mmCIF file with all atom_site columns, N, CA and C in Angstrom:
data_model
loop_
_atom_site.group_PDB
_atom_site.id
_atom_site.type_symbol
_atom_site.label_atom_id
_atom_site.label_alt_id
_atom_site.label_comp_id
_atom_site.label_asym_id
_atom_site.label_entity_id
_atom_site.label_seq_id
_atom_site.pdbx_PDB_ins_code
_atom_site.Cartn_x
_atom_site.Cartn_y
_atom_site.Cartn_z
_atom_site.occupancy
_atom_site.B_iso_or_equiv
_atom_site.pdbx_formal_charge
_atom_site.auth_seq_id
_atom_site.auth_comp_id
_atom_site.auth_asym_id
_atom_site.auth_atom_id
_atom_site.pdbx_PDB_model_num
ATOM 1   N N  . UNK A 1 1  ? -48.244 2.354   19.721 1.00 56.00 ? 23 UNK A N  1
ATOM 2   C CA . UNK A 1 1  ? -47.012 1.876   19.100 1.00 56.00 ? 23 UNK A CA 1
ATOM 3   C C  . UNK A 1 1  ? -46.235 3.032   18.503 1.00 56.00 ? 23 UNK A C  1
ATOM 4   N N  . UNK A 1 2  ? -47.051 4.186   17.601 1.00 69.00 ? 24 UNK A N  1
ATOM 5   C CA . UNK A 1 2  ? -45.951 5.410   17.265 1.00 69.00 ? 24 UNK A CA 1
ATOM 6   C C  . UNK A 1 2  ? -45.546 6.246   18.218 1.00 69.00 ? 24 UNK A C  1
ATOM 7   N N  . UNK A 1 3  ? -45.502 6.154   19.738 1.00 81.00 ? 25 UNK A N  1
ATOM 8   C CA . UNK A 1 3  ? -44.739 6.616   20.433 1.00 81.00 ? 25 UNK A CA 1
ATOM 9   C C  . UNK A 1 3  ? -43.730 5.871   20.709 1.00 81.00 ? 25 UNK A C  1
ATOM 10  N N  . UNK A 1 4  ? -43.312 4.562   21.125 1.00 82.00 ? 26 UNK A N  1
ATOM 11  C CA . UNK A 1 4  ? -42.531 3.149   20.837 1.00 82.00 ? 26 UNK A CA 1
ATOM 12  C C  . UNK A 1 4  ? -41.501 4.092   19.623 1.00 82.00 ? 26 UNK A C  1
ATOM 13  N N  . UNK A 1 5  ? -42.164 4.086   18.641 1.00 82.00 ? 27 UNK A N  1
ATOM 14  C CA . UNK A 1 5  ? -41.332 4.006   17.339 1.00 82.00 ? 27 UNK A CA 1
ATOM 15  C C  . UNK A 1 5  ? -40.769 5.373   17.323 1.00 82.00 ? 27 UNK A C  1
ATOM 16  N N  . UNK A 1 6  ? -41.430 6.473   17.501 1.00 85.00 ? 28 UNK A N  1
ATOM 17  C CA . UNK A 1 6  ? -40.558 7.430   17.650 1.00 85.00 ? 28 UNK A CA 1
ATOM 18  C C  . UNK A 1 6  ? -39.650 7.800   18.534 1.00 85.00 ? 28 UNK A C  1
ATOM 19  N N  . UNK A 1 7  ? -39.525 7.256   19.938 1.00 84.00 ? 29 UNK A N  1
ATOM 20  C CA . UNK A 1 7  ? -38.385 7.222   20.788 1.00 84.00 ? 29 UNK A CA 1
ATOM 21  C C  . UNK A 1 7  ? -37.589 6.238   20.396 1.00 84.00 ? 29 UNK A C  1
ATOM 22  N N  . UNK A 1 8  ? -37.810 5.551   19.427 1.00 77.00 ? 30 UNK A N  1
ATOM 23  C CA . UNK A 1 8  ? -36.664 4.574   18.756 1.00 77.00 ? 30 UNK A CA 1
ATOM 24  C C  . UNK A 1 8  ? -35.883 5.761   18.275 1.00 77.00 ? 30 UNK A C  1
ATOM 25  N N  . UNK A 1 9  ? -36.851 6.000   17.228 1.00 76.00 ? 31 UNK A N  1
ATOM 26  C CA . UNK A 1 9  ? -36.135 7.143   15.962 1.00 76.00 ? 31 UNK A CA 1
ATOM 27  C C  . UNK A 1 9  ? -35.256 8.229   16.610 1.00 76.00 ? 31 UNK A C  1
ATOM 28  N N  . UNK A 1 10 ? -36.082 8.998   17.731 1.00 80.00 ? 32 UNK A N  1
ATOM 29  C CA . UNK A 1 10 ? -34.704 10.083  18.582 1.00 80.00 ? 32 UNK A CA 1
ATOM 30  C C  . UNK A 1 10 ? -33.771 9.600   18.872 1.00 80.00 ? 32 UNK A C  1
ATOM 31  N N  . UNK A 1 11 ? -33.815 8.377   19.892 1.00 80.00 ? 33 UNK A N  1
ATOM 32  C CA . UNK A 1 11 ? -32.363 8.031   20.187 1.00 80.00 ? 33 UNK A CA 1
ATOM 33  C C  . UNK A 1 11 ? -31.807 8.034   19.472 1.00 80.00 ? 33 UNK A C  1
ATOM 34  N N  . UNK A 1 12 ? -31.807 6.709   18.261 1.00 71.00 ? 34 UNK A N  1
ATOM 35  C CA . UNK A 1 12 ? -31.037 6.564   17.034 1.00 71.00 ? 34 UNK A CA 1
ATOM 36  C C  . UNK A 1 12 ? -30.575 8.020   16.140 1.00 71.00 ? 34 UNK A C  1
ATOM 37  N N  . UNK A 1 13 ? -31.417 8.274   16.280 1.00 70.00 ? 35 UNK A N  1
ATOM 38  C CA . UNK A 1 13 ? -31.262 9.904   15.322 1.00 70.00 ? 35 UNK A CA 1
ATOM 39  C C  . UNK A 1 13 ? -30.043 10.259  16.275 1.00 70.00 ? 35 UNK A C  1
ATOM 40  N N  . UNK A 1 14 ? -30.185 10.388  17.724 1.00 75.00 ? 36 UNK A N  1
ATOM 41  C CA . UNK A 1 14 ? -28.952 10.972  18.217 1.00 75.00 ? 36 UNK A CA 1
ATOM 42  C C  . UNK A 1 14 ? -27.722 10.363  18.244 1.00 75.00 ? 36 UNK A C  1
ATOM 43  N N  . UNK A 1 15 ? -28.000 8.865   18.256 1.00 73.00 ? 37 UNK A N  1
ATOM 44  C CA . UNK A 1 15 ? -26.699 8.266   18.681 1.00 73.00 ? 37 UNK A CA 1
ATOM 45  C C  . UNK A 1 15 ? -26.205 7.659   17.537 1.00 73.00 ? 37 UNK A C  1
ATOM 46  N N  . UNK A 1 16 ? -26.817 7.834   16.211 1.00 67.00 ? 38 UNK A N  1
ATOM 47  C CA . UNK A 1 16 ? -25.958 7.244   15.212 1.00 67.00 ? 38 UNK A CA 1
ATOM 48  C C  . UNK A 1 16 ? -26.438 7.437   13.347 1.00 67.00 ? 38 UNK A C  1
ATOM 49  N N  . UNK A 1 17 ? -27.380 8.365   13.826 1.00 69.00 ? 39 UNK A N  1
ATOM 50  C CA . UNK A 1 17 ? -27.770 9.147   12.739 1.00 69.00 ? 39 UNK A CA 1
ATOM 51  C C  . UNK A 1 17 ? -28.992 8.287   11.696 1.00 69.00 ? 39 UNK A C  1
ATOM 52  N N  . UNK A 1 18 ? -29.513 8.900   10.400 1.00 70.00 ? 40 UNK A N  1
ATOM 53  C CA . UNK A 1 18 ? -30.751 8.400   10.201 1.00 70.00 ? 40 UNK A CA 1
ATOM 54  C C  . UNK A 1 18 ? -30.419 7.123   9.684  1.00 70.00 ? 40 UNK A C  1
ATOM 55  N N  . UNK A 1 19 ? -29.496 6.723   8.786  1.00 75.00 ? 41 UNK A N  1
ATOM 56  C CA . UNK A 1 19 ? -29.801 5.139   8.735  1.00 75.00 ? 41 UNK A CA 1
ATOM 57  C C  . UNK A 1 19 ? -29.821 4.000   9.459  1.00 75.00 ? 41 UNK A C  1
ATOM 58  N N  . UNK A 1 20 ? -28.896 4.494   10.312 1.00 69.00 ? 42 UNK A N  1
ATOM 59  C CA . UNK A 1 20 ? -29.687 3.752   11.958 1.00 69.00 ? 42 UNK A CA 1
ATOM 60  C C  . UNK A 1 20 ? -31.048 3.585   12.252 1.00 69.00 ? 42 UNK A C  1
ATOM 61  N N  . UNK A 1 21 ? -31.591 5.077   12.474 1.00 66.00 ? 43 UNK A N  1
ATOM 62  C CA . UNK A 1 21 ? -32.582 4.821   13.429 1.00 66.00 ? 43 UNK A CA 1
ATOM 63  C C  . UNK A 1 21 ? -33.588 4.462   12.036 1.00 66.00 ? 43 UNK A C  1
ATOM 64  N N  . UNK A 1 22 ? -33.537 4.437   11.051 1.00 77.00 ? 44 UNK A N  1
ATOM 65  C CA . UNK A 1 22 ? -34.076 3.730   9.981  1.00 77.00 ? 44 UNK A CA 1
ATOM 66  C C  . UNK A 1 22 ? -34.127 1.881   9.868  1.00 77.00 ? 44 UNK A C  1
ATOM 67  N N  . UNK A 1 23 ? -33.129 1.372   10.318 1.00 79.00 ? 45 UNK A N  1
ATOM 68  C CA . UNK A 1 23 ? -33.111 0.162   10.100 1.00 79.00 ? 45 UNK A CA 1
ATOM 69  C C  . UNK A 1 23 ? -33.582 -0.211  11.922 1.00 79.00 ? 45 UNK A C  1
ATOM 70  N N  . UNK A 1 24 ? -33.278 1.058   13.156 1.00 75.00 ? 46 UNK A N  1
ATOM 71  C CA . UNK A 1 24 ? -33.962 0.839   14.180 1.00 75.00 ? 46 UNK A CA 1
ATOM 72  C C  . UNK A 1 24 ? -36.128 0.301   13.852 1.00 75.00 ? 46 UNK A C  1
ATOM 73  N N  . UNK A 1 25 ? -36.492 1.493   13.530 1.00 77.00 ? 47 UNK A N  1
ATOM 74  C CA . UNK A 1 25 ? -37.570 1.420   12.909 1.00 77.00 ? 47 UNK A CA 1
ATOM 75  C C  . UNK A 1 25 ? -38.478 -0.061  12.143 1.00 77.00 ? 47 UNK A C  1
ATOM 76  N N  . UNK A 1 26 ? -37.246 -0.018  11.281 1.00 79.00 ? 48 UNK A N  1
ATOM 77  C CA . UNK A 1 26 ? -37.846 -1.631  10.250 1.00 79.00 ? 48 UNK A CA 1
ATOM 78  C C  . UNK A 1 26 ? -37.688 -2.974  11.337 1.00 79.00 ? 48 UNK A C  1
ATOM 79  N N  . UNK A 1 27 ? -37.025 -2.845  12.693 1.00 77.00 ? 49 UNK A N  1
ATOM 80  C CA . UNK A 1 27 ? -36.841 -3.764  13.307 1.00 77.00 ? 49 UNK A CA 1
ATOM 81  C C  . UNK A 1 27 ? -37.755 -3.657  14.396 1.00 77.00 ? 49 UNK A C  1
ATOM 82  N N  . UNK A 1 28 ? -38.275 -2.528  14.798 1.00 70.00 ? 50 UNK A N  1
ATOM 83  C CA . UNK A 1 28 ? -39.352 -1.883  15.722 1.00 70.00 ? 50 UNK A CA 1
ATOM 84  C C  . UNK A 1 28 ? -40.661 -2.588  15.101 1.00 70.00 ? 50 UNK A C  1
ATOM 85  N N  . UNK A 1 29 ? -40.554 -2.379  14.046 1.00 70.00 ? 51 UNK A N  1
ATOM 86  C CA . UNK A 1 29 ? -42.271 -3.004  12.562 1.00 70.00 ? 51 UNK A CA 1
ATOM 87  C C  . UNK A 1 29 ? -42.470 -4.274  12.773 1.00 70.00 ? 51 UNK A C  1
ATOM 88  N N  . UNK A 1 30 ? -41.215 -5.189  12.329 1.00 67.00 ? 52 UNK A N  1
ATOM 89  C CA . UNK A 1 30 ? -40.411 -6.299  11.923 1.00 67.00 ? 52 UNK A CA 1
ATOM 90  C C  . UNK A 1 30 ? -41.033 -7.142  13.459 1.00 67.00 ? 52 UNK A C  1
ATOM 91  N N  . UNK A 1 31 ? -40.731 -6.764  14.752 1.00 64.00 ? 53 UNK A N  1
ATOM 92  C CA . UNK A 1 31 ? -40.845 -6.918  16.136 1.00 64.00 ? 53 UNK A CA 1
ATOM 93  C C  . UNK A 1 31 ? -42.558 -7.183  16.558 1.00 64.00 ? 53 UNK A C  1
ATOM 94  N N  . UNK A 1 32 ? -42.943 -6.108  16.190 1.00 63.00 ? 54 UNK A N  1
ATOM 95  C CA . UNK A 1 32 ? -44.290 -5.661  16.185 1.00 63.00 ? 54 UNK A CA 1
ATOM 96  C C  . UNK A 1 32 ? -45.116 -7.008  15.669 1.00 63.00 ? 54 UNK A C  1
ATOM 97  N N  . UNK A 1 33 ? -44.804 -7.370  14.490 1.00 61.00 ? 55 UNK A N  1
ATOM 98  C CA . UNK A 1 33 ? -45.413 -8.447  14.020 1.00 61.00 ? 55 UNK A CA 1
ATOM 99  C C  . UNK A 1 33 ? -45.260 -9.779  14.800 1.00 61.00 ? 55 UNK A C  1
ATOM 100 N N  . UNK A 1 34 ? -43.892 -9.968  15.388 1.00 59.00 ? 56 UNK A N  1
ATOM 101 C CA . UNK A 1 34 ? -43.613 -11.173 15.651 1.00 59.00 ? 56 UNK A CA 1
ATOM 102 C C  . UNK A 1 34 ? -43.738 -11.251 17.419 1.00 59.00 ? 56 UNK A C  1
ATOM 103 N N  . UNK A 1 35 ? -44.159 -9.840  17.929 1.00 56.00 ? 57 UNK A N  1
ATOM 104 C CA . UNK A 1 35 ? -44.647 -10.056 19.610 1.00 56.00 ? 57 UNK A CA 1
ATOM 105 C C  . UNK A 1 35 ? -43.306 -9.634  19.806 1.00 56.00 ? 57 UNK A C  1
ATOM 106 N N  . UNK A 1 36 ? -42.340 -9.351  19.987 1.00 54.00 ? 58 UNK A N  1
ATOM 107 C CA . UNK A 1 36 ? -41.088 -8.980  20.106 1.00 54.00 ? 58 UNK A CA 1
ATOM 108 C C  . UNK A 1 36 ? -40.575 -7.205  20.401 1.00 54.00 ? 58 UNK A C  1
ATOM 109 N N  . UNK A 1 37 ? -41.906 -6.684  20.115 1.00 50.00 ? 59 UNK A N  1
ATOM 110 C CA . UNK A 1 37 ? -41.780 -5.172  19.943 1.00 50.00 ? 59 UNK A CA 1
ATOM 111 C C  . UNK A 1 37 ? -41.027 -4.985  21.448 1.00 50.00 ? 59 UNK A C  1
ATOM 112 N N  . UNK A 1 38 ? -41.762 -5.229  22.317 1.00 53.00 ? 60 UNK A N  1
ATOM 113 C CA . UNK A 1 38 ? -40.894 -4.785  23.653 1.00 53.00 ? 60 UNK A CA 1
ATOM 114 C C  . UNK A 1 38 ? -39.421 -4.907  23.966 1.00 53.00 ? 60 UNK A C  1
ATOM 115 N N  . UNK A 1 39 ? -39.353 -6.136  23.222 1.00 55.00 ? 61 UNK A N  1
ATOM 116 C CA . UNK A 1 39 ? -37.650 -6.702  23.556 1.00 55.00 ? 61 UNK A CA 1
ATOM 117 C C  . UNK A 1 39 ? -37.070 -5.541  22.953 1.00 55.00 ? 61 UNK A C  1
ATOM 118 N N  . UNK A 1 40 ? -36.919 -4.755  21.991 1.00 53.00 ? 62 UNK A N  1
ATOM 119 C CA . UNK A 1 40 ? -36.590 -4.224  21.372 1.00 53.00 ? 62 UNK A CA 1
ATOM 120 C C  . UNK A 1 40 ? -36.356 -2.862  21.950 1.00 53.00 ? 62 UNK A C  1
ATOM 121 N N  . UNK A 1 41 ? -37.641 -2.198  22.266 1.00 52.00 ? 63 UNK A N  1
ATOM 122 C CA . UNK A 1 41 ? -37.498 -1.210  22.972 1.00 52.00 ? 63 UNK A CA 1
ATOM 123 C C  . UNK A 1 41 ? -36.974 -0.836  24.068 1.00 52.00 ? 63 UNK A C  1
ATOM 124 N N  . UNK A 1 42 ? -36.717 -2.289  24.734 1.00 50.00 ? 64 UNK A N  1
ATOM 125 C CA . UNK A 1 42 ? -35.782 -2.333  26.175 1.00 50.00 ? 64 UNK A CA 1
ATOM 126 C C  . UNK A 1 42 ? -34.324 -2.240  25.788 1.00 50.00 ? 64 UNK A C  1
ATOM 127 N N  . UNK A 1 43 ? -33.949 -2.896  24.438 1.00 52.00 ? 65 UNK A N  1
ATOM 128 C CA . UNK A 1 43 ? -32.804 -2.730  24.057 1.00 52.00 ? 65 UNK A CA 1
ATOM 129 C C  . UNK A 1 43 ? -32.086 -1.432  23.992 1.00 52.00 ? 65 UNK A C  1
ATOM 130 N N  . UNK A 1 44 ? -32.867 -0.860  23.138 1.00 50.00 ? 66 UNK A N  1
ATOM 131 C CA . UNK A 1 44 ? -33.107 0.969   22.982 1.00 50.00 ? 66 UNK A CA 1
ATOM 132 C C  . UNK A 1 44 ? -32.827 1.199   24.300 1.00 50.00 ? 66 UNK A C  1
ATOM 133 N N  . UNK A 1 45 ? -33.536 0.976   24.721 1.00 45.00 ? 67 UNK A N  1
ATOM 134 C CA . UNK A 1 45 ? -33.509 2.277   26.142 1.00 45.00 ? 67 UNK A CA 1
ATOM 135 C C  . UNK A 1 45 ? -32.466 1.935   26.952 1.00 45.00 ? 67 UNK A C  1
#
């Protein structure tokens, strides 16, 4: 999962800086719990 979460964090870091990829992150966690993590990461990418 912390590879998941840190290619969250680069993109975001690139495309819209850290409180982005900060609230990317809490929704990456947030996901994680609820089985959803993937949807998420497809979004990302």
């Amino acid at each position: 999962m912390k590879s998941l979460t840190d290619e969250i964090v680069n993109a975001e870091l690139l495309r819209n800086g850290v409180s982005r990829a900060v609230e990317q992150v809490v929704k990456c966690y947030q996901g994680c719990n609820s089985g959803e993590y993937i949807n998420t990461g497809m979004l990302i990418a």
